[in-house]
Amino acid sequence: MYRSKIRAASKSAILEAARFLAEGKLVGVPTETVYGLAADATNPIAVGNIFAAKGRPANNPLIVHVDSAESALRWVCLGPSKEMAEKWRLACEFWPGPLTVVVPRAPGVIDQVTAGSPTVAVRVPSHPVMRSLLQNCDFPIAAPSANRSNYVSPTNANHVQEGLGDKVAMILDGGECQCGLESTIIRLAADGVELLRPGSISLEQLESKFGSVSVVKGVSKSKALDTSDRAPMPAPGMLAKHYSPSTPLRTAGNWDPAQIPPSRVARLTFFPLPDSQSKCFRWYRSLSQTGDLDEVAQNLFTALRQADLTECEWIVIDQCDRSGVGRAIMDRIDRAASDPAS
């Protein structure tokens, strides 16, 4: 067990974090998406400690973070297909950034990272602290969200301290996450591109790059794949119940004030309510002052955590169109909700 401490992300702290990772320890790290629970992706024991610390199902693969598209090539096997090579080239144009790419794995990738799958998920993050950490490591970094499995993902260092403070050697403080949602995940094949998990890089952006992109069943309306067996999941973040506060959550469209009075509700909106309405709720917060969905995405997980700390019996949250980043917002809300929106 480690006594956790949050450290400002100075050069010396980043070097210390790299040393901890090289020793097989876990470190809380900032990325542009959410904070990650980092380990040396080539160390089976360290990677196993990620699963143990999170209580993560063994069939739920991890994302391998590297510092460049060139570095990523060491861990993937694209084969001789020109079509596959071209799709990889196009995907790399989103890097560094919040896109994870699932492709066939190279022989050197350990089973613990892929959950035994023949594919590997790789990403080049853009957060300057994470990039500096990667550049000071001689190995890629496996880093799922730094929270207990199925709970709300962390978007600042304090969230990591609260949830996994006794599991890590250090938490690098890189400030609030810019995106606030986990990365978009796509799977590349010679004959097409599939969206496995929506994120800040939208379906529309992907289609502008690749042309047609298939949305895997279970993503568009978040009816996630049944993983009751132990077969490897196609990608992280596809559990039917995920990103969930302890307090039951309903979408506004499925909330009946006659059954659940506002006095029992923590209310989250995407645009400010008039005072005459907001004061009816036991607790209230607007995730944006202007209805900006990028701002909503950035604030979503922090707001869910705050609402979970109130003494309210229910959380009720707005809905939005499933386009642009709205697709990712509703994916997370659906997985967190007691009653996924239709």
Coordinates of C-alpha atoms in Angstrom, one line a residue:
M1 CA 0.0 0.0 0.0
Y2 CA 1.3 3.5 -0.9
R3 CA 0.7 6.8 0.9
S4 CA -0.6 8.8 -2.0
K5 CA 0.4 12.4 -2.6
I6 CA -0.6 14.9 -5.2
R7 CA 2.4 16.6 -6.8
A8 CA 2.4 19.6 -9.1
A9 CA 3.6 18.4 -12.5
S10 CA 7.1 19.9 -12.4
K11 CA 10.0 18.4 -14.3
S12 CA 11.3 16.7 -11.1
A13 CA 7.8 15.3 -10.3
I14 CA 7.5 13.9 -13.8
L15 CA 10.9 12.2 -13.5
E16 CA 9.9 10.8 -10.2
A17 CA 6.7 9.4 -11.7
A18 CA 8.7 7.8 -14.5
R19 CA 10.9 6.2 -11.9
F20 CA 7.9 4.9 -10.0
L21 CA 6.5 3.4 -13.2
A22 CA 9.8 1.8 -14.1
E23 CA 9.7 0.2 -10.6
G24 CA 6.3 -1.4 -11.4
K25 CA 4.2 1.0 -9.3
L26 CA 1.0 2.8 -10.2
V27 CA 0.8 6.5 -10.8
G28 CA -2.2 8.8 -11.3
V29 CA -1.7 10.8 -14.5
P30 CA -3.5 13.7 -16.3
T31 CA -4.6 13.4 -19.9
E32 CA -6.8 15.7 -22.0
T33 CA -9.7 13.2 -21.6
V34 CA -9.8 12.0 -18.0
Y35 CA -7.1 11.1 -15.3
G36 CA -5.5 7.7 -15.9
L37 CA -4.2 5.0 -13.6
A38 CA -0.8 4.4 -15.2
A39 CA 1.5 1.4 -15.3
D40 CA 4.3 0.1 -17.5
A41 CA 2.4 -1.5 -20.3
T42 CA 5.1 -4.1 -20.8
N43 CA 5.1 -5.3 -17.1
P44 CA 2.5 -8.0 -16.5
I45 CA 2.5 -7.6 -12.7
A46 CA 2.1 -3.8 -12.9
V47 CA -0.7 -4.1 -15.4
G48 CA -2.3 -6.8 -13.2
N49 CA -2.2 -4.2 -10.3
I50 CA -4.3 -1.8 -12.4
F51 CA -7.1 -4.4 -12.6
A52 CA -6.8 -5.2 -8.9
A53 CA -6.8 -1.5 -7.8
K54 CA -9.9 -0.7 -9.9
G55 CA -11.7 -4.0 -9.5
R56 CA -11.8 -4.1 -13.3
P57 CA -13.1 -7.2 -15.1
A58 CA -10.2 -9.2 -16.6
N59 CA -11.9 -9.2 -20.0
N60 CA -11.9 -5.4 -20.3
P61 CA -8.8 -4.4 -22.3
L62 CA -6.6 -1.4 -21.6
I63 CA -5.4 1.5 -23.8
V64 CA -1.7 1.6 -24.6
H65 CA -0.4 5.2 -24.6
V66 CA 2.7 6.2 -26.6
D67 CA 4.4 9.5 -27.5
S68 CA 4.0 9.3 -31.3
A69 CA 2.5 7.5 -34.2
E70 CA 5.9 6.2 -35.0
S71 CA 6.2 4.7 -31.5
A72 CA 2.8 3.1 -31.9
L73 CA 4.0 1.1 -34.9
R74 CA 6.1 -1.1 -32.5
W75 CA 2.9 -2.4 -30.8
V76 CA 0.6 -2.9 -33.8
C77 CA 0.6 -5.3 -36.8
L78 CA -1.0 -3.6 -39.8
G79 CA -0.2 -6.4 -42.3
P80 CA 0.4 -6.0 -46.0
S81 CA -2.9 -4.4 -46.9
K82 CA -2.6 -1.0 -48.5
E83 CA -6.2 -0.2 -47.4
M84 CA -5.2 -0.8 -43.8
A85 CA -2.1 1.3 -44.1
E86 CA -4.1 4.2 -45.5
K87 CA -6.7 4.0 -42.8
W88 CA -3.9 4.0 -40.2
R89 CA -2.4 7.0 -41.9
L90 CA -5.7 8.9 -41.7
A91 CA -6.2 7.9 -38.0
C92 CA -2.8 9.2 -37.2
E93 CA -3.9 12.7 -38.4
F94 CA -6.0 12.9 -35.2
W95 CA -2.9 12.5 -33.0
P96 CA -1.9 13.7 -30.6
G97 CA -5.4 13.8 -29.4
P98 CA -8.4 12.0 -27.8
L99 CA -8.7 9.1 -30.4
T100 CA -7.9 5.5 -29.6
V101 CA -7.3 3.1 -32.5
V102 CA -7.9 -0.6 -32.2
V103 CA -5.9 -2.7 -34.7
P104 CA -4.2 -6.2 -34.7
R105 CA -1.6 -6.4 -32.0
A106 CA 2.1 -7.0 -32.5
P107 CA 3.7 -10.1 -30.9
G108 CA 5.3 -8.1 -28.1
V109 CA 2.1 -6.9 -26.6
I110 CA 1.3 -8.7 -23.4
D111 CA -2.1 -10.5 -22.9
Q112 CA -2.8 -8.6 -19.7
V113 CA -3.2 -5.4 -21.7
T114 CA -5.4 -6.8 -24.4
A115 CA -7.4 -9.2 -22.2
G116 CA -6.3 -11.9 -24.5
S117 CA -7.7 -10.2 -27.6
P118 CA -5.9 -10.4 -30.9
T119 CA -6.2 -6.6 -31.1
V120 CA -4.6 -3.7 -29.2
A121 CA -5.9 -0.2 -28.4
V122 CA -3.4 2.5 -28.9
R123 CA -3.4 6.3 -28.4
V124 CA -1.1 9.3 -28.6
P125 CA -2.3 11.8 -25.9
S126 CA -2.0 15.5 -26.3
H127 CA -1.8 16.6 -22.6
P128 CA 1.6 18.1 -22.1
V129 CA 2.2 16.4 -18.8
M130 CA 1.3 13.0 -20.1
R131 CA 3.5 13.6 -23.2
S132 CA 6.5 14.6 -21.0
L133 CA 6.0 11.5 -18.9
L134 CA 5.9 9.2 -21.9
Q135 CA 9.1 10.9 -23.3
N136 CA 10.8 10.1 -20.0
C137 CA 9.8 6.4 -20.1
D138 CA 11.4 3.6 -22.1
F139 CA 8.0 1.8 -22.3
P140 CA 4.4 2.6 -23.3
I141 CA 2.0 3.4 -20.6
A142 CA -1.3 1.5 -19.9
A143 CA -3.8 3.9 -18.3
P144 CA -7.5 3.3 -17.9
S145 CA -9.5 5.9 -16.0
A146 CA -8.2 6.3 -12.4
N147 CA -11.4 5.3 -10.5
R148 CA -13.0 2.2 -9.1
S149 CA -14.5 0.2 -12.0
N150 CA -17.9 1.5 -13.1
Y151 CA -17.8 4.7 -11.0
V152 CA -17.6 8.2 -12.5
S153 CA -14.3 8.9 -14.2
P154 CA -11.9 11.5 -12.5
T155 CA -11.3 14.8 -14.2
N156 CA -8.9 16.3 -11.6
A157 CA -6.2 15.1 -9.2
N158 CA -8.4 15.3 -6.2
H159 CA -10.8 12.8 -7.7
V160 CA -8.0 10.3 -8.0
Q161 CA -6.9 11.0 -4.4
E162 CA -10.4 10.4 -3.2
G163 CA -11.0 7.1 -5.1
L164 CA -7.6 5.4 -5.4
G165 CA -5.3 7.4 -3.1
D166 CA -4.1 4.3 -1.3
K167 CA -3.3 2.5 -4.5
V168 CA -0.8 4.8 -6.2
A169 CA 2.7 6.0 -5.5
M170 CA 2.0 9.5 -6.8
I171 CA -0.7 11.6 -8.5
L172 CA 0.6 14.1 -11.1
D173 CA -1.6 17.2 -11.0
G174 CA -2.1 18.5 -14.5
G175 CA -5.2 20.6 -13.7
E176 CA -8.8 20.0 -15.0
C177 CA -9.1 17.8 -18.0
Q178 CA -9.9 19.7 -21.2
C179 CA -12.3 17.1 -22.8
G180 CA -13.8 15.6 -19.6
L181 CA -14.9 12.4 -21.4
E182 CA -12.9 9.3 -22.3
S183 CA -11.4 9.1 -25.8
T184 CA -13.2 8.2 -28.9
I185 CA -12.4 4.6 -29.9
I186 CA -12.4 3.3 -33.5
R187 CA -11.5 -0.1 -34.9
L188 CA -9.7 -0.3 -38.2
A189 CA -10.0 -3.1 -40.7
A190 CA -9.1 -3.3 -44.3
D191 CA -12.7 -3.2 -45.3
G192 CA -13.9 -0.5 -43.0
V193 CA -13.9 1.7 -39.8
E194 CA -16.1 1.1 -36.8
L195 CA -16.9 3.5 -34.0
L196 CA -16.7 1.5 -30.7
R197 CA -17.0 4.3 -28.2
P198 CA -18.0 7.9 -28.9
G199 CA -15.9 10.8 -27.5
S200 CA -14.7 14.3 -28.2
I201 CA -13.8 13.4 -31.7
S202 CA -17.2 13.0 -33.2
L203 CA -18.7 10.6 -35.7
E204 CA -19.0 13.5 -38.1
Q205 CA -15.3 14.3 -37.8
L206 CA -14.5 10.6 -38.4
E207 CA -16.7 10.4 -41.5
S208 CA -15.1 13.6 -42.9
K209 CA -11.8 11.7 -42.7
F210 CA -12.7 8.1 -43.5
G211 CA -15.9 8.4 -45.4
S212 CA -18.4 5.8 -44.1
V213 CA -17.9 4.8 -40.5
S214 CA -20.1 2.0 -38.9
V215 CA -21.4 2.5 -35.5
V216 CA -21.1 -0.8 -33.6
K217 CA -24.4 -2.0 -32.1
G218 CA -24.5 -0.9 -28.5
V219 CA -22.8 2.5 -29.1
S220 CA -25.4 4.7 -30.7
K221 CA -27.9 4.2 -27.9
S222 CA -25.5 2.7 -25.4
K223 CA -27.1 -0.8 -25.2
A224 CA -23.7 -2.2 -24.6
L225 CA -22.5 -5.6 -25.5
D226 CA -23.4 -8.4 -23.1
T227 CA -20.1 -9.3 -21.3
S228 CA -21.5 -11.8 -18.9
D229 CA -19.1 -14.4 -20.4
R230 CA -15.3 -14.0 -20.1
A231 CA -14.6 -13.3 -23.8
P232 CA -12.5 -10.2 -24.4
M233 CA -14.5 -7.0 -24.9
P234 CA -13.8 -5.2 -28.2
A235 CA -12.7 -2.1 -26.4
P236 CA -12.8 -0.4 -23.1
G237 CA -16.0 1.5 -22.0
M238 CA -18.5 -0.9 -23.5
L239 CA -20.1 -2.2 -20.3
A240 CA -23.9 -1.7 -20.1
K241 CA -23.5 -0.1 -16.7
H242 CA -20.6 2.3 -16.5
Y243 CA -19.6 5.8 -15.4
S244 CA -22.2 5.5 -12.7
P245 CA -22.7 7.6 -9.5
S246 CA -23.9 5.8 -6.4
T247 CA -27.1 7.8 -6.4
P248 CA -29.7 6.6 -8.9
L249 CA -29.8 8.7 -12.0
R250 CA -32.6 9.5 -14.5
T251 CA -32.8 11.5 -17.6
A252 CA -35.2 14.5 -17.6
G253 CA -37.4 12.8 -20.2
N254 CA -37.9 9.8 -17.9
W255 CA -38.5 11.8 -14.7
D256 CA -42.0 12.2 -13.3
P257 CA -42.1 15.0 -10.7
A258 CA -45.2 13.5 -9.2
Q259 CA -43.4 10.3 -8.3
I260 CA -40.0 11.9 -7.5
P261 CA -40.6 15.4 -6.1
P262 CA -37.9 18.1 -6.9
S263 CA -37.2 18.4 -3.2
R264 CA -35.6 14.9 -3.4
V265 CA -33.6 15.6 -6.6
A266 CA -30.1 16.8 -7.5
R267 CA -30.9 18.5 -10.9
L268 CA -28.2 18.9 -13.6
T269 CA -29.1 21.0 -16.7
F270 CA -27.2 21.9 -19.8
F271 CA -28.4 25.5 -19.7
P272 CA -29.3 27.6 -16.6
L273 CA -32.9 27.4 -15.3
P274 CA -34.7 30.5 -14.1
D275 CA -34.3 30.9 -10.3
S276 CA -38.0 30.3 -9.9
Q277 CA -37.4 26.7 -11.2
S278 CA -34.0 25.9 -9.9
K279 CA -34.8 26.7 -6.3
C280 CA -37.4 24.0 -6.3
F281 CA -34.7 21.3 -6.3
R282 CA -32.8 20.2 -3.3
W283 CA -29.5 20.7 -5.2
Y284 CA -29.0 22.3 -8.6
R285 CA -26.2 22.9 -11.1
S286 CA -26.0 24.0 -14.7
L287 CA -23.1 22.4 -16.7
S288 CA -22.9 25.4 -19.1
Q289 CA -24.0 29.0 -19.0
T290 CA -24.7 29.0 -22.7
G291 CA -25.7 25.4 -23.6
D292 CA -22.3 24.7 -25.1
L293 CA -22.0 20.9 -25.3
D294 CA -18.2 21.0 -25.2
E295 CA -18.5 22.7 -21.9
V296 CA -21.2 20.3 -20.8
A297 CA -18.9 17.4 -21.7
Q298 CA -16.0 19.0 -19.7
N299 CA -18.1 19.4 -16.6
L300 CA -20.2 16.3 -16.8
F301 CA -18.2 13.9 -14.6
T302 CA -17.4 16.5 -12.0
A303 CA -21.0 17.5 -11.7
L304 CA -22.1 13.8 -11.3
R305 CA -19.5 13.4 -8.5
Q306 CA -20.8 16.6 -6.8
A307 CA -24.4 15.5 -7.1
D308 CA -23.4 12.1 -5.6
L309 CA -22.1 13.8 -2.5
T310 CA -25.4 15.5 -1.8
E311 CA -28.1 13.8 0.3
C312 CA -30.5 13.7 -2.6
E313 CA -32.3 10.5 -3.4
W314 CA -32.1 10.9 -7.2
I315 CA -30.0 12.7 -9.8
V316 CA -32.0 14.0 -12.8
I317 CA -30.0 15.2 -15.8
D318 CA -30.9 16.9 -19.2
Q319 CA -30.6 15.1 -22.5
C320 CA -29.3 16.4 -25.9
D321 CA -29.3 15.4 -29.5
R322 CA -27.0 12.5 -30.4
S323 CA -24.8 14.5 -32.8
G324 CA -21.3 15.9 -32.5
V325 CA -20.1 15.6 -28.9
G326 CA -23.7 15.1 -27.9
R327 CA -23.4 11.5 -28.9
A328 CA -20.6 10.9 -26.4
I329 CA -22.5 12.9 -23.7
M330 CA -25.6 10.7 -24.1
D331 CA -23.5 7.6 -24.2
R332 CA -22.1 8.3 -20.8
I333 CA -25.5 9.4 -19.4
D334 CA -27.2 6.3 -20.7
R335 CA -24.6 4.0 -19.1
A336 CA -24.9 5.9 -15.8
A337 CA -28.7 6.0 -15.8
S338 CA -31.1 3.7 -14.1
D339 CA -33.3 4.1 -17.2
P340 CA -31.3 4.7 -20.4
A341 CA -32.9 7.2 -22.7
S342 CA -34.6 6.0 -25.8

